[in-house]
Coordinates of C-alpha atoms in Angstrom, one line a residue:
M1 CA -60.1 120.4 88.5
I2 CA -58.9 118.0 91.2
C3 CA -61.0 115.1 92.5
C4 CA -59.1 114.0 96.6
V5 CA -59.0 110.8 95.9
R6 CA -57.6 109.2 99.5
D7 CA -56.6 105.9 97.1
K8 CA -55.2 105.8 94.0
R9 CA -55.1 102.7 93.1
R10 CA -59.8 102.5 93.0
F11 CA -60.0 105.8 91.3
S12 CA -62.7 104.2 88.6
G13 CA -62.5 107.1 86.3
S14 CA -59.9 105.6 84.0
E15 CA -60.2 108.1 81.4
Y16 CA -59.5 111.0 83.1
L17 CA -56.4 109.4 85.8
H18 CA -54.3 110.7 82.2
H19 CA -56.1 114.0 81.3
P20 CA -54.1 116.7 81.1
G21 CA -57.0 119.1 82.6
V22 CA -57.6 116.9 86.0
T23 CA -54.8 116.5 89.5
L24 CA -55.5 113.7 91.3
L25 CA -54.4 114.5 95.3
E26 CA -54.1 111.5 97.4
V27 CA -55.9 112.5 100.7
D28 CA -57.7 110.9 103.4
F29 CA -59.4 113.7 104.8
L30 CA -60.1 111.3 108.2
N31 CA -56.4 111.5 108.9
A32 CA -56.4 113.5 112.3
S33 CA -52.8 114.1 111.3
I34 CA -53.6 115.1 107.3
P35 CA -50.5 116.7 106.6
S36 CA -50.9 120.7 105.5
M37 CA -51.5 120.8 101.5
Q38 CA -51.0 124.0 99.6
I39 CA -53.9 123.9 96.4
S40 CA -54.4 127.8 95.1
D41 CA -56.6 128.6 92.5
I42 CA -59.7 126.5 93.4
D43 CA -63.8 127.9 91.8
A44 CA -65.6 126.0 94.1
A45 CA -65.2 122.5 96.1
Y46 CA -68.2 120.2 96.4
Y47 CA -67.7 118.2 99.8
L48 CA -69.8 114.6 99.7
I49 CA -68.0 113.2 103.0
H50 CA -69.8 110.6 104.7
S51 CA -69.4 108.6 107.9
M52 CA -72.8 106.8 108.7
S53 CA -71.2 103.5 107.2
T54 CA -69.0 103.7 110.9
S55 CA -70.6 102.4 114.1
K56 CA -73.0 104.8 116.6
S57 CA -70.4 105.9 119.1
D58 CA -67.8 106.9 117.1
F59 CA -68.9 108.3 113.3
E60 CA -69.8 112.2 114.3
A61 CA -66.2 112.2 115.7
L62 CA -64.8 110.9 111.9
E63 CA -67.4 113.6 110.3
K64 CA -66.5 116.5 112.3
T65 CA -63.1 115.7 111.6
A66 CA -63.6 115.1 107.7
V67 CA -64.8 118.2 108.2
D68 CA -62.0 120.3 109.4
N69 CA -60.3 118.9 107.3
F70 CA -61.0 119.5 104.2
I71 CA -61.8 123.8 105.6
R72 CA -58.1 123.5 106.8
L73 CA -57.2 121.9 102.8
V74 CA -59.7 124.8 100.9
K75 CA -60.0 127.7 102.7
N76 CA -57.0 130.1 101.7
C77 CA -56.9 128.8 98.0
G78 CA -60.0 131.4 96.7
I79 CA -62.0 129.4 96.7
K80 CA -65.7 131.3 95.7
Q81 CA -67.8 128.4 96.9
V82 CA -69.1 125.0 98.8
I83 CA -71.2 123.0 97.6
Y84 CA -72.2 120.4 100.5
L85 CA -75.1 117.4 100.3
G86 CA -76.7 116.8 103.3
G87 CA -79.7 115.7 104.9
L88 CA -83.3 117.0 104.9
T89 CA -83.3 118.4 109.2
N90 CA -86.6 119.7 109.2
N91 CA -87.7 117.6 112.7
Q92 CA -87.2 118.5 115.7
K93 CA -86.3 115.4 116.9
L94 CA -82.9 114.7 115.1
S95 CA -81.8 111.6 115.1
K96 CA -77.7 111.1 115.7
H97 CA -76.8 111.0 111.9
L98 CA -78.9 113.3 111.1
S99 CA -77.4 115.6 114.1
S100 CA -74.2 115.0 112.8
R101 CA -74.9 116.1 108.6
K102 CA -76.7 119.2 110.6
N103 CA -73.1 119.3 112.4
V104 CA -70.7 119.7 109.2
E105 CA -73.0 122.0 108.3
E106 CA -72.8 125.1 110.6
L107 CA -68.8 124.0 110.8
L108 CA -68.5 124.5 107.0
V109 CA -71.1 127.3 107.4
A110 CA -69.0 129.2 110.0
S111 CA -65.9 129.2 108.0
G112 CA -67.1 132.2 106.4
M113 CA -66.9 130.6 103.0
N114 CA -68.9 130.7 100.9
V115 CA -71.8 127.5 101.5
T116 CA -74.5 126.3 99.2
V117 CA -76.3 123.8 101.1
L118 CA -78.5 121.1 100.2
R119 CA -80.5 118.1 102.5
A120 CA -82.1 115.7 100.7
G121 CA -83.7 112.3 102.2
I122 CA -83.9 109.0 100.4
I123 CA -81.3 109.4 97.3
V124 CA -83.7 107.0 94.7
G125 CA -80.7 105.6 92.4
S126 CA -78.6 102.4 91.9
G127 CA -76.2 101.2 93.8
S128 CA -76.9 103.8 96.9
A129 CA -77.5 102.0 100.2
S130 CA -81.6 102.3 100.8
F131 CA -82.3 101.5 97.3
E132 CA -80.3 98.0 97.8
I133 CA -81.8 97.8 100.8
I134 CA -85.2 98.5 99.7
R135 CA -84.0 96.2 97.1
D136 CA -83.6 93.3 99.2
L137 CA -86.1 93.4 101.3
V138 CA -88.7 93.7 98.8
E139 CA -87.0 90.6 95.9
K140 CA -86.2 88.1 98.7
L141 CA -89.1 88.4 101.0
P142 CA -92.3 88.0 99.9
I143 CA -93.8 88.4 102.8
M144 CA -92.5 91.3 105.7
I145 CA -92.7 91.3 109.7
T146 CA -91.9 94.4 109.7
P147 CA -91.6 97.3 112.3
K148 CA -93.8 100.6 113.3
W149 CA -90.7 103.0 112.2
L150 CA -92.6 101.5 108.4
N151 CA -95.1 104.2 108.5
T152 CA -92.9 107.1 109.2
P153 CA -93.4 110.0 106.5
H154 CA -90.0 110.2 104.5
Q155 CA -89.4 112.4 100.8
P156 CA -86.9 110.2 98.1
V157 CA -85.6 112.8 95.4
A158 CA -83.9 110.8 92.7
V159 CA -80.3 110.6 92.2
R160 CA -81.0 112.2 88.5
N161 CA -82.0 116.2 90.5
V162 CA -79.9 115.2 92.7
L163 CA -76.9 115.8 89.3
E164 CA -79.4 118.5 88.1
C165 CA -78.9 120.2 91.6
L166 CA -75.3 119.9 92.3
I167 CA -74.0 120.6 88.7
G168 CA -77.4 124.0 88.3
V169 CA -75.7 125.2 91.8
L170 CA -72.3 124.9 90.6
G171 CA -71.3 128.5 90.0
N172 CA -74.5 130.0 90.7
E173 CA -73.7 133.7 92.6
Q174 CA -77.9 133.8 93.4
T175 CA -77.1 130.3 95.8
Y176 CA -74.7 131.3 97.0
S177 CA -74.6 131.1 101.5
Q178 CA -78.3 129.1 100.9
S179 CA -79.4 125.6 101.9
F180 CA -81.9 124.5 100.0
D181 CA -83.8 121.1 100.6
I182 CA -84.6 119.2 97.4
G183 CA -86.7 116.0 97.3
S184 CA -89.3 114.3 94.9
P185 CA -93.2 114.9 94.4
D186 CA -94.2 112.3 96.6
V187 CA -94.3 111.6 101.1
L188 CA -94.5 108.5 101.5
S189 CA -93.8 106.4 103.9
Y190 CA -91.4 102.9 103.7
R191 CA -94.2 101.0 103.7
Q192 CA -95.3 103.0 100.2
M193 CA -91.7 102.9 99.2
L194 CA -91.8 99.7 99.3
L195 CA -95.0 98.5 98.0
T196 CA -94.4 100.3 94.9
F197 CA -91.0 99.4 94.7
A198 CA -92.6 95.4 94.8
Q199 CA -95.5 97.2 91.8
V200 CA -92.2 98.4 89.2
R201 CA -90.7 94.4 90.1
G202 CA -94.1 93.0 89.0
L203 CA -93.8 91.3 92.8
K204 CA -97.2 90.8 94.8
R205 CA -96.1 91.7 98.8
V206 CA -97.3 91.8 102.0
I207 CA -96.0 93.7 105.1
W208 CA -97.0 93.9 108.1
T209 CA -96.4 96.3 111.2
V210 CA -96.1 95.4 114.4
P211 CA -95.1 97.8 117.1
V212 CA -93.3 95.7 119.5
M213 CA -89.6 95.0 117.4
T214 CA -87.0 97.4 119.6
P215 CA -84.5 99.5 118.1
R216 CA -82.1 96.1 118.3
L217 CA -83.7 93.9 116.8
S218 CA -84.8 96.1 113.6
S219 CA -81.2 96.6 113.2
Y220 CA -80.5 92.7 113.0
W221 CA -83.5 92.2 110.7
L222 CA -81.8 95.2 108.2
Y223 CA -78.5 93.1 108.6
F224 CA -79.1 89.7 108.1
V225 CA -82.2 89.9 105.2
T226 CA -79.7 92.6 103.3
S227 CA -76.8 93.6 102.8
T228 CA -75.9 96.4 105.1
S229 CA -72.9 95.8 107.4
Y230 CA -74.0 95.6 111.3
N231 CA -73.1 99.3 111.6
L232 CA -75.7 101.2 108.3
A233 CA -78.3 99.6 109.9
V234 CA -77.9 100.5 113.2
S235 CA -78.1 104.2 111.7
L236 CA -80.1 103.4 109.0
V237 CA -83.4 102.3 112.0
D238 CA -82.4 105.7 114.2
S239 CA -82.7 107.7 111.3
M240 CA -85.8 106.4 109.8
K241 CA -87.4 106.2 113.2
T242 CA -87.2 110.2 112.5
E243 CA -89.7 111.8 109.7
V244 CA -87.3 113.2 107.2
V245 CA -89.8 115.7 104.7
A246 CA -88.4 118.9 103.0
S247 CA -90.2 122.6 104.1
E248 CA -89.5 124.1 100.6
T249 CA -88.2 122.6 96.8
R250 CA -88.0 125.9 95.2
L251 CA -84.4 125.2 94.5
L252 CA -86.2 123.0 91.8
Q253 CA -87.5 126.3 90.1
M254 CA -85.1 128.5 90.7
L255 CA -82.9 125.8 88.3
N256 CA -85.8 124.4 85.6
I257 CA -85.2 121.1 87.1
R258 CA -88.5 119.1 87.4
P259 CA -88.9 116.5 89.9
I260 CA -89.0 112.8 89.5
P261 CA -91.9 111.2 91.4
Y262 CA -90.2 107.9 93.4
K263 CA -91.9 106.0 90.5
E264 CA -90.0 106.7 88.0
A265 CA -87.0 107.0 89.3
L266 CA -87.4 103.3 90.5
E267 CA -87.4 102.6 87.1
L268 CA -84.6 105.2 85.7
A269 CA -82.5 103.3 88.6
F270 CA -83.2 99.5 87.3
R271 CA -82.2 100.5 83.4
K272 CA -78.9 101.7 84.9
I273 CA -79.1 97.8 87.3
E274 CA -80.2 95.8 83.5
T275 CA -77.6 97.7 80.9
H276 CA -74.9 96.8 83.6
D277 CA -74.4 100.7 83.9
V278 CA -73.7 101.3 87.5
I279 CA -71.0 102.8 88.0
S280 CA -70.2 102.6 91.8
S281 CA -72.3 101.4 94.5
W282 CA -72.0 102.2 98.4
K283 CA -70.7 98.0 98.3
D284 CA -67.4 98.5 97.3
S285 CA -66.7 101.7 100.1
L286 CA -63.7 99.6 101.9
V287 CA -66.5 100.9 105.5
S288 CA -68.3 97.7 104.6
G289 CA -65.8 95.1 105.4
R290 CA -63.6 94.6 107.9
Y291 CA -60.4 96.6 107.2
D292 CA -60.5 100.4 106.0
A293 CA -57.3 102.1 103.7
S294 CA -54.8 99.7 105.8
L295 CA -56.0 96.9 102.8
F296 CA -53.9 97.1 100.6
S297 CA -50.7 97.5 102.7
R298 CA -52.0 92.9 102.6
M299 CA -50.9 93.6 98.5
D300 CA -47.9 91.5 98.8
V301 CA -48.9 87.6 99.7
P302 CA -47.2 86.3 102.5
K303 CA -44.9 82.8 102.0
E304 CA -43.3 83.0 105.3
G305 CA -46.1 81.1 108.2
C306 CA -49.1 80.5 105.6
F307 CA -51.1 77.4 105.2
I308 CA -50.8 77.1 101.3
D309 CA -53.3 74.8 99.2
R310 CA -51.8 75.6 95.5
R311 CA -53.0 73.5 92.2
E312 CA -52.6 73.9 89.0
F313 CA -55.2 73.4 86.1
L314 CA -53.6 73.3 82.4
I315 CA -56.0 75.4 79.4
S316 CA -56.6 73.7 76.3
G317 CA -59.0 75.6 75.3
E318 CA -59.0 79.5 74.4
I319 CA -57.3 81.5 77.6
E320 CA -59.6 84.6 76.8
H321 CA -62.2 82.7 77.9
V322 CA -61.1 82.2 80.9
L323 CA -60.2 84.6 81.9
S324 CA -63.5 85.8 81.3
N325 CA -64.5 83.0 83.4
I326 CA -62.3 84.1 86.5
W327 CA -62.9 88.2 86.1
S328 CA -66.7 86.6 86.3
I329 CA -66.7 84.5 89.4
G330 CA -69.4 86.0 92.7
G331 CA -72.1 87.1 92.0
E332 CA -74.8 85.7 90.6
T333 CA -72.5 83.9 88.5
G334 CA -71.4 82.3 91.9
W335 CA -67.4 80.7 92.7
Y336 CA -68.5 77.3 89.9
Y337 CA -68.6 74.6 91.9
A338 CA -69.8 73.3 95.3
D339 CA -72.1 77.1 96.0
W340 CA -74.1 75.1 98.4
L341 CA -70.8 74.9 100.0
W342 CA -70.1 78.9 99.5
H343 CA -73.5 80.3 100.5
I344 CA -73.3 77.8 104.1
R345 CA -70.2 79.9 104.9
G346 CA -71.5 82.8 104.1
F347 CA -75.1 82.4 106.2
L348 CA -72.5 81.4 109.2
D349 CA -69.7 84.2 108.6
K350 CA -73.2 86.6 108.8
L351 CA -74.5 84.8 112.2
F352 CA -71.3 85.4 113.6
G353 CA -71.0 89.1 112.6
G354 CA -69.4 88.8 109.1
V355 CA -70.3 90.3 106.6
G356 CA -71.6 87.1 104.0
L357 CA -72.2 86.9 100.2
R358 CA -74.7 89.4 100.4
R359 CA -73.0 92.3 98.8
G360 CA -72.3 90.1 94.9
R361 CA -70.6 93.0 92.8
T362 CA -71.6 95.9 90.6
N363 CA -70.6 94.5 87.5
P364 CA -71.4 91.6 86.8
T365 CA -68.3 91.3 84.1
N366 CA -66.2 94.0 84.6
I367 CA -63.5 94.1 87.4
S368 CA -61.6 97.2 89.0
V369 CA -59.6 97.4 92.3
G370 CA -61.4 97.5 95.6
D371 CA -64.5 96.1 94.1
T372 CA -65.9 93.8 96.2
L373 CA -66.7 90.1 95.6
D374 CA -68.7 88.9 98.1
F375 CA -67.4 88.5 101.2
W376 CA -64.0 89.2 99.7
R377 CA -62.6 92.1 97.8
V378 CA -60.6 92.7 95.1
L379 CA -56.9 93.4 95.3
D380 CA -55.4 93.3 92.3
A381 CA -57.5 92.7 88.7
D382 CA -55.3 92.8 86.4
R383 CA -56.2 91.4 82.5
Q384 CA -53.3 92.6 80.6
S385 CA -51.0 90.5 82.9
R386 CA -54.0 87.9 83.7
R387 CA -53.5 88.7 87.9
L388 CA -57.0 89.1 89.6
L389 CA -56.3 89.1 93.7
L390 CA -58.4 88.3 96.4
F391 CA -57.8 89.3 99.7
A392 CA -61.0 88.0 102.5
E393 CA -63.3 89.8 104.0
M394 CA -65.3 87.4 105.5
K395 CA -65.0 86.2 109.9
L396 CA -61.4 84.1 110.0
P397 CA -59.0 84.3 112.4
G398 CA -56.1 84.6 110.3
E399 CA -56.3 85.6 107.1
A400 CA -57.0 84.6 103.3
W401 CA -55.8 85.8 99.7
L402 CA -57.3 83.8 96.6
E403 CA -55.2 83.8 93.7
F404 CA -56.2 82.9 89.8
L405 CA -52.8 83.7 87.6
I406 CA -52.6 82.2 83.9
T407 CA -49.4 81.7 82.5
E408 CA -46.3 80.2 80.4
K409 CA -45.4 76.8 81.8
K410 CA -42.9 74.7 80.3
D411 CA -45.5 75.4 77.0
Q412 CA -47.9 75.1 78.5
T413 CA -50.7 78.1 79.2
V414 CA -52.0 77.1 82.8
L415 CA -54.5 78.9 85.5
I416 CA -52.2 78.9 88.9
Q417 CA -55.3 78.9 91.7
T418 CA -53.7 80.0 94.9
A419 CA -55.6 79.9 98.5
T420 CA -53.0 80.7 100.8
F421 CA -53.6 81.5 104.4
R422 CA -52.0 83.2 107.3
P423 CA -52.8 81.9 110.8
R424 CA -53.1 84.1 114.3
G425 CA -52.7 81.8 117.8
L426 CA -54.9 77.8 117.9
S427 CA -57.5 78.2 116.6
G428 CA -55.9 79.6 112.8
R429 CA -54.5 76.5 112.4
L430 CA -57.4 74.2 113.9
Y431 CA -59.5 76.7 111.3
W432 CA -56.8 75.5 109.0
Y433 CA -57.2 72.1 109.4
S434 CA -60.7 71.9 109.5
V435 CA -61.7 73.1 106.0
V436 CA -58.9 71.5 104.1
P437 CA -61.4 68.1 103.6
F438 CA -63.0 70.4 101.3
H439 CA -60.0 72.0 100.0
H440 CA -59.9 69.4 96.9
L441 CA -63.6 69.4 96.6
I442 CA -63.9 73.1 96.5
F443 CA -61.4 74.9 94.8
G444 CA -60.6 71.5 92.7
G445 CA -64.4 71.3 91.1
M446 CA -63.7 75.5 91.4
G447 CA -60.8 75.8 89.0
L448 CA -61.5 72.4 86.4
R449 CA -65.0 74.5 85.9
I450 CA -63.2 77.6 85.4
I451 CA -61.0 76.4 82.5
S452 CA -63.6 74.4 80.8
K453 CA -67.5 76.2 81.1
R454 CA -67.8 78.3 78.0
N455 CA -70.3 80.7 79.1
P456 CA -70.4 82.6 81.6
S457 CA -74.0 82.5 83.4

């Protein structure tokens, strides 16, 4: 088995990292000059690449680049089947996002390979962008004044059904060179989906739709209320105006799969959330932040030309408790001290087009390289060496790092907490001096709480 990843450091399947039957191939399909690679004896390949979170003006070109590179990689390796998960494109008038999905499908089919196409609408499952946006809206807003596209019909599908279909068509010659729509038994408006979500969560919600909210206003509404990026909000609003309903669901019958109703799909998703069994989230994708894959070139924290706030805290209690506190930082736990200041900073960041604090974190206690922690990105999370390194993705006139390191010093165990800022021009220097007065309060209080707090909340 070959698993293609953009960066091996972000591969979360650690149990497969050294498995003799699994080969990791590091390749960026969005790189227009992707080098030629020799692979052979491939029976089937899944094509699951999606560029919806990039800007509306360029994701179509990026998706074409990705699929062209994919075809070049696999076409001459004896492949028997390509399985593609696309979007429901039965409406004559398609959004740019759905039009791009259809274009990818056509390019794959035109390649001459046996392509099995699965078309789906909103995928209901913990970690998916659509699910998290619906969750944000329902759980944060008791009253919603919404645009008229909330009445657009849509046919969602449970992530469990999607996985069953992806597995069921693998090597199934009946599905070669075929296209299938997949969906739940329910055709619902977005308004109905929100209200059903509220019912599952035991919340009372009131929704009013108005005809005057423009696509731009709708995008800003999603951006400020939910954890989505503005680019993703624009693409979602564009797609939400289009009716997305399956024309047939014969694959489910062919594979003897029970279609899961929308309400049940929500309940299954929350079981995953409550047991912290969410393997991945769209928010951890690099495109949800300000930087691309070059983010990991910042692993080495600079010293020259930087402002540095370095603090040491003597650890008198158990080291494991302190490590647990560090590994629980952000998200619902917060930043241990003066959280209201962190929230103000997050609001200001969101106001100026940044990511804010709304991404939270995927798991409350586990951290992997590449994960998001509010408006930070994890560059290093090595519990054995007792080091956590974060890189700032908030709007800044420069670059910022925050490092936690537990080490031995003069026969004592200390927590070294270091904030590093590399300014960009005069504005960067002015920014640093403007926040210096808050550092003693925020960083000093945070370090003391980390070494003393017994049970992360």
